[in-house]
mmCIF file of C-alpha atoms in Angstrom:
data_model
loop_
_atom_site.group_PDB
_atom_site.id
_atom_site.type_symbol
_atom_site.label_atom_id
_atom_site.label_comp_id
_atom_site.label_asym_id
_atom_site.label_seq_id
_atom_site.Cartn_x
_atom_site.Cartn_y
_atom_site.Cartn_z
ATOM 1 C CA MET A 27 -40.645 35.403 -21.814
ATOM 2 C CA SER A 28 -39.769 32.888 -23.638
ATOM 3 C CA VAL A 29 -37.662 29.792 -23.281
ATOM 4 C CA ARG A 30 -34.705 29.499 -25.084
ATOM 5 C CA LEU A 31 -31.975 27.462 -25.559
ATOM 6 C CA TRP A 32 -28.178 27.172 -25.877
ATOM 7 C CA LEU A 33 -27.503 23.712 -27.613
ATOM 8 C CA VAL A 34 -24.720 22.195 -27.104
ATOM 9 C CA ARG A 35 -23.298 19.752 -29.482
ATOM 10 C CA HIS A 36 -20.387 17.847 -27.209
ATOM 11 C CA GLY A 37 -16.609 17.572 -28.260
ATOM 12 C CA ALA A 38 -14.475 15.348 -31.092
ATOM 13 C CA THR A 39 -14.545 11.323 -30.416
ATOM 14 C CA ASP A 40 -12.674 9.010 -31.646
ATOM 15 C CA TRP A 41 -15.474 7.353 -33.545
ATOM 16 C CA GLY A 42 -17.037 10.748 -34.844
ATOM 17 C CA GLU A 43 -13.992 11.401 -36.407
ATOM 18 C CA ALA A 44 -13.032 8.424 -38.409
ATOM 19 C CA GLY A 45 -16.968 8.792 -39.443
ATOM 20 C CA ARG A 46 -18.477 6.092 -37.286
ATOM 21 C CA PHE A 47 -22.701 6.590 -36.062
ATOM 22 C CA LEU A 48 -22.327 7.659 -32.994
ATOM 23 C CA GLY A 49 -25.974 7.291 -30.927
ATOM 24 C CA TRP A 50 -26.501 5.032 -27.696
ATOM 25 C CA SER A 51 -22.488 3.891 -27.630
ATOM 26 C CA ASP A 52 -21.030 5.623 -24.487
ATOM 27 C CA VAL A 53 -17.874 7.104 -26.557
ATOM 28 C CA PRO A 54 -15.340 9.066 -24.024
ATOM 29 C CA LEU A 55 -14.035 13.043 -25.475
ATOM 30 C CA ASN A 56 -10.813 13.120 -27.341
ATOM 31 C CA ALA A 57 -7.864 15.283 -26.742
ATOM 32 C CA LEU A 58 -9.385 17.533 -29.317
ATOM 33 C CA GLY A 59 -13.354 16.789 -27.566
ATOM 34 C CA ARG A 60 -11.023 17.949 -24.471
ATOM 35 C CA ARG A 61 -9.299 20.984 -25.800
ATOM 36 C CA GLN A 62 -13.533 21.966 -27.928
ATOM 37 C CA ALA A 63 -15.090 21.992 -24.441
ATOM 38 C CA GLY A 64 -12.503 24.361 -22.551
ATOM 39 C CA ARG A 65 -13.125 26.733 -25.440
ATOM 40 C CA LEU A 66 -16.503 26.702 -24.995
ATOM 41 C CA GLY A 67 -16.213 27.124 -21.148
ATOM 42 C CA GLU A 68 -14.794 30.523 -22.509
ATOM 43 C CA ARG A 69 -16.717 31.305 -24.824
ATOM 44 C CA LEU A 70 -19.419 30.996 -21.663
ATOM 45 C CA ALA A 71 -18.166 32.346 -18.798
ATOM 46 C CA GLY A 72 -20.007 35.438 -17.231
ATOM 47 C CA GLU A 73 -23.907 33.975 -18.532
ATOM 48 C CA ARG A 74 -26.212 32.752 -16.885
ATOM 49 C CA PHE A 75 -28.928 29.678 -17.227
ATOM 50 C CA ALA A 76 -32.493 29.235 -15.255
ATOM 51 C CA SER A 77 -31.114 25.193 -15.671
ATOM 52 C CA VAL A 78 -28.077 23.431 -17.221
ATOM 53 C CA TRP A 79 -28.905 19.786 -19.001
ATOM 54 C CA SER A 80 -26.841 17.121 -20.699
ATOM 55 C CA SER A 81 -27.408 13.503 -22.339
ATOM 56 C CA ASP A 82 -26.697 11.141 -20.153
ATOM 57 C CA LEU A 83 -23.831 9.552 -22.272
ATOM 58 C CA ARG A 84 -20.240 11.081 -21.224
ATOM 59 C CA ARG A 85 -19.039 12.424 -24.450
ATOM 60 C CA ALA A 86 -22.261 15.245 -23.563
ATOM 61 C CA SER A 87 -21.682 15.497 -19.383
ATOM 62 C CA ASP A 88 -18.342 15.430 -20.249
ATOM 63 C CA THR A 89 -17.902 17.946 -22.621
ATOM 64 C CA ALA A 90 -20.302 19.749 -19.197
ATOM 65 C CA ARG A 91 -17.728 19.467 -16.753
ATOM 66 C CA LEU A 92 -15.010 20.863 -18.677
ATOM 67 C CA ALA A 93 -16.980 23.710 -20.016
ATOM 68 C CA VAL A 94 -19.229 25.225 -17.483
ATOM 69 C CA GLY A 95 -18.208 22.760 -13.866
ATOM 70 C CA GLY A 96 -21.339 19.896 -15.165
ATOM 71 C CA ALA A 97 -25.278 19.912 -15.457
ATOM 72 C CA THR A 98 -28.177 17.710 -14.789
ATOM 73 C CA PRO A 99 -27.680 14.802 -17.122
ATOM 74 C CA ASP A 100 -31.555 13.582 -18.973
ATOM 75 C CA ARG A 101 -31.039 10.183 -20.793
ATOM 76 C CA ARG A 102 -34.418 11.636 -23.624
ATOM 77 C CA LEU A 103 -30.916 13.996 -24.318
ATOM 78 C CA ARG A 104 -29.746 11.292 -25.722
ATOM 79 C CA GLU A 105 -28.642 11.224 -29.706
ATOM 80 C CA LEU A 106 -30.782 8.898 -32.209
ATOM 81 C CA ASP A 107 -30.483 5.024 -31.127
ATOM 82 C CA PHE A 108 -28.180 3.719 -34.649
ATOM 83 C CA GLY A 109 -28.942 0.437 -33.688
ATOM 84 C CA ASP A 110 -27.119 -2.120 -36.336
ATOM 85 C CA MET A 111 -25.533 1.003 -37.856
ATOM 86 C CA GLU A 112 -23.646 2.078 -34.357
ATOM 87 C CA GLY A 113 -19.962 1.924 -35.127
ATOM 88 C CA ARG A 114 -20.364 1.802 -38.613
ATOM 89 C CA ARG A 115 -20.005 4.233 -41.708
ATOM 90 C CA TRP A 116 -21.515 6.080 -43.948
ATOM 91 C CA GLU A 117 -20.300 4.094 -46.909
ATOM 92 C CA GLU A 118 -20.874 0.710 -45.219
ATOM 93 C CA CYS A 119 -24.420 1.458 -45.888
ATOM 94 C CA SER A 120 -27.189 0.688 -48.390
ATOM 95 C CA ILE A 121 -28.358 3.742 -50.541
ATOM 96 C CA ASP A 122 -31.311 3.468 -49.341
ATOM 97 C CA THR A 123 -30.601 3.277 -45.943
ATOM 98 C CA GLN A 124 -28.439 6.865 -47.155
ATOM 99 C CA GLU A 125 -30.770 8.348 -48.440
ATOM 100 C CA ALA A 126 -33.395 8.178 -46.003
ATOM 101 C CA LEU A 127 -30.964 9.186 -43.035
ATOM 102 C CA LEU A 128 -30.907 12.587 -45.250
ATOM 103 C CA ALA A 129 -34.119 13.103 -45.608
ATOM 104 C CA PHE A 130 -34.771 12.469 -41.981
ATOM 105 C CA ASP A 131 -37.759 12.818 -41.160
ATOM 106 C CA GLY A 132 -39.494 9.256 -41.796
ATOM 107 C CA PHE A 133 -36.070 7.539 -40.772
ATOM 108 C CA ARG A 134 -35.802 5.016 -38.621
ATOM 109 C CA ALA A 135 -32.765 2.943 -37.544
ATOM 110 C CA PRO A 136 -32.158 -0.813 -38.319
ATOM 111 C CA GLY A 137 -32.927 -1.606 -34.932
ATOM 112 C CA GLY A 138 -32.508 1.412 -32.882
ATOM 113 C CA GLU A 139 -34.936 3.803 -33.254
ATOM 114 C CA SER A 140 -36.921 5.789 -35.617
ATOM 115 C CA VAL A 141 -36.405 10.230 -35.672
ATOM 116 C CA ALA A 142 -40.471 10.284 -34.909
ATOM 117 C CA GLU A 143 -39.013 8.842 -31.689
ATOM 118 C CA LEU A 144 -36.397 10.788 -30.965
ATOM 119 C CA ARG A 145 -38.315 14.059 -32.273
ATOM 120 C CA ASN A 146 -41.260 13.183 -28.884
ATOM 121 C CA ARG A 147 -38.282 12.597 -26.083
ATOM 122 C CA VAL A 148 -36.966 15.866 -27.336
ATOM 123 C CA LEU A 149 -39.908 17.340 -27.600
ATOM 124 C CA ALA A 150 -41.162 16.290 -24.512
ATOM 125 C CA PHE A 151 -38.049 17.247 -22.356
ATOM 126 C CA ALA A 152 -38.415 21.444 -24.081
ATOM 127 C CA GLY A 153 -42.147 20.618 -23.117
ATOM 128 C CA GLU A 154 -41.034 20.555 -19.339
ATOM 129 C CA LEU A 155 -38.632 23.883 -19.053
ATOM 130 C CA ARG A 156 -39.701 27.176 -17.700
ATOM 131 C CA SER A 157 -39.289 30.436 -19.920
ATOM 132 C CA GLY A 158 -35.470 31.276 -19.436
ATOM 133 C CA ASP A 159 -32.019 30.362 -21.185
ATOM 134 C CA HIS A 160 -31.689 26.459 -21.085
ATOM 135 C CA LEU A 161 -27.887 25.227 -22.367
ATOM 136 C CA LEU A 162 -27.897 21.814 -23.340
ATOM 137 C CA PHE A 163 -25.404 19.872 -24.098
ATOM 138 C CA THR A 164 -25.962 17.676 -26.405
ATOM 139 C CA HIS A 165 -25.548 15.301 -29.482
ATOM 140 C CA GLY A 166 -26.027 15.945 -33.798
ATOM 141 C CA GLY A 167 -29.500 15.020 -33.718
ATOM 142 C CA VAL A 168 -31.155 16.482 -30.534
ATOM 143 C CA ILE A 169 -29.743 19.712 -31.865
ATOM 144 C CA ARG A 170 -31.268 18.736 -35.726
ATOM 145 C CA ILE A 171 -35.063 18.672 -33.622
ATOM 146 C CA PHE A 172 -34.478 21.959 -32.222
ATOM 147 C CA ARG A 173 -33.218 23.453 -35.799
ATOM 148 C CA GLY A 174 -36.154 21.966 -37.300
ATOM 149 C CA ALA A 175 -36.011 20.569 -40.990
ATOM 150 C CA ASP A 176 -35.661 24.552 -42.752
ATOM 151 C CA ARG A 177 -32.229 25.263 -41.037
ATOM 152 C CA ASP A 178 -30.972 21.286 -41.320
ATOM 153 C CA ARG A 179 -27.606 20.949 -41.745
ATOM 154 C CA GLY A 180 -24.106 19.872 -39.878
ATOM 155 C CA VAL A 181 -23.322 19.666 -36.913
ATOM 156 C CA PRO A 182 -19.792 19.573 -36.248
ATOM 157 C CA PRO A 183 -18.374 18.737 -32.416
ATOM 158 C CA GLY A 184 -17.755 21.339 -29.701
ATOM 159 C CA THR A 185 -20.191 24.127 -31.332
ATOM 160 C CA LEU A 186 -22.626 26.231 -29.661
ATOM 161 C CA GLU A 187 -26.459 27.766 -31.222
ATOM 162 C CA ARG A 188 -29.536 28.958 -29.953
ATOM 163 C CA VAL A 189 -33.084 28.977 -31.106
ATOM 164 C CA ALA A 190 -36.029 29.796 -29.542
ATOM 165 C CA LEU A 191 -39.007 27.907 -28.549
#
């Protein structure tokens, strides 16, 4: 048997809807995010998981609570630490920063974390999972790590996708 991940990006936040970089800031879900979590709960009803996890940031843990009643928090499932970019908008970043972030691999947020550091902590978490289906409430950057560069595209808030490790 293999490890299969059901990956949920947390529901919408005011910062996300305003196009702000949202890494380790603990911004709550907005009304839309709470509705998205409820819809996820309907979609996940009746599913069985070996474990249910979430980032320790409240936008992810609240999505888990509203969708399935809760999850075990783990800091390793946090989004990339955007450092000095935290709360800024795309258009406020230099062209060099935008291009580096789009490339993703090799990116380091000024005053924050590198994608390599994000990858290391996320894969360390995954390496501890036993065979079976695991439900993770997390963030876009974490989902990008799990699905790999060949499947890179945006991850809308409140969405679910599955990957096998």
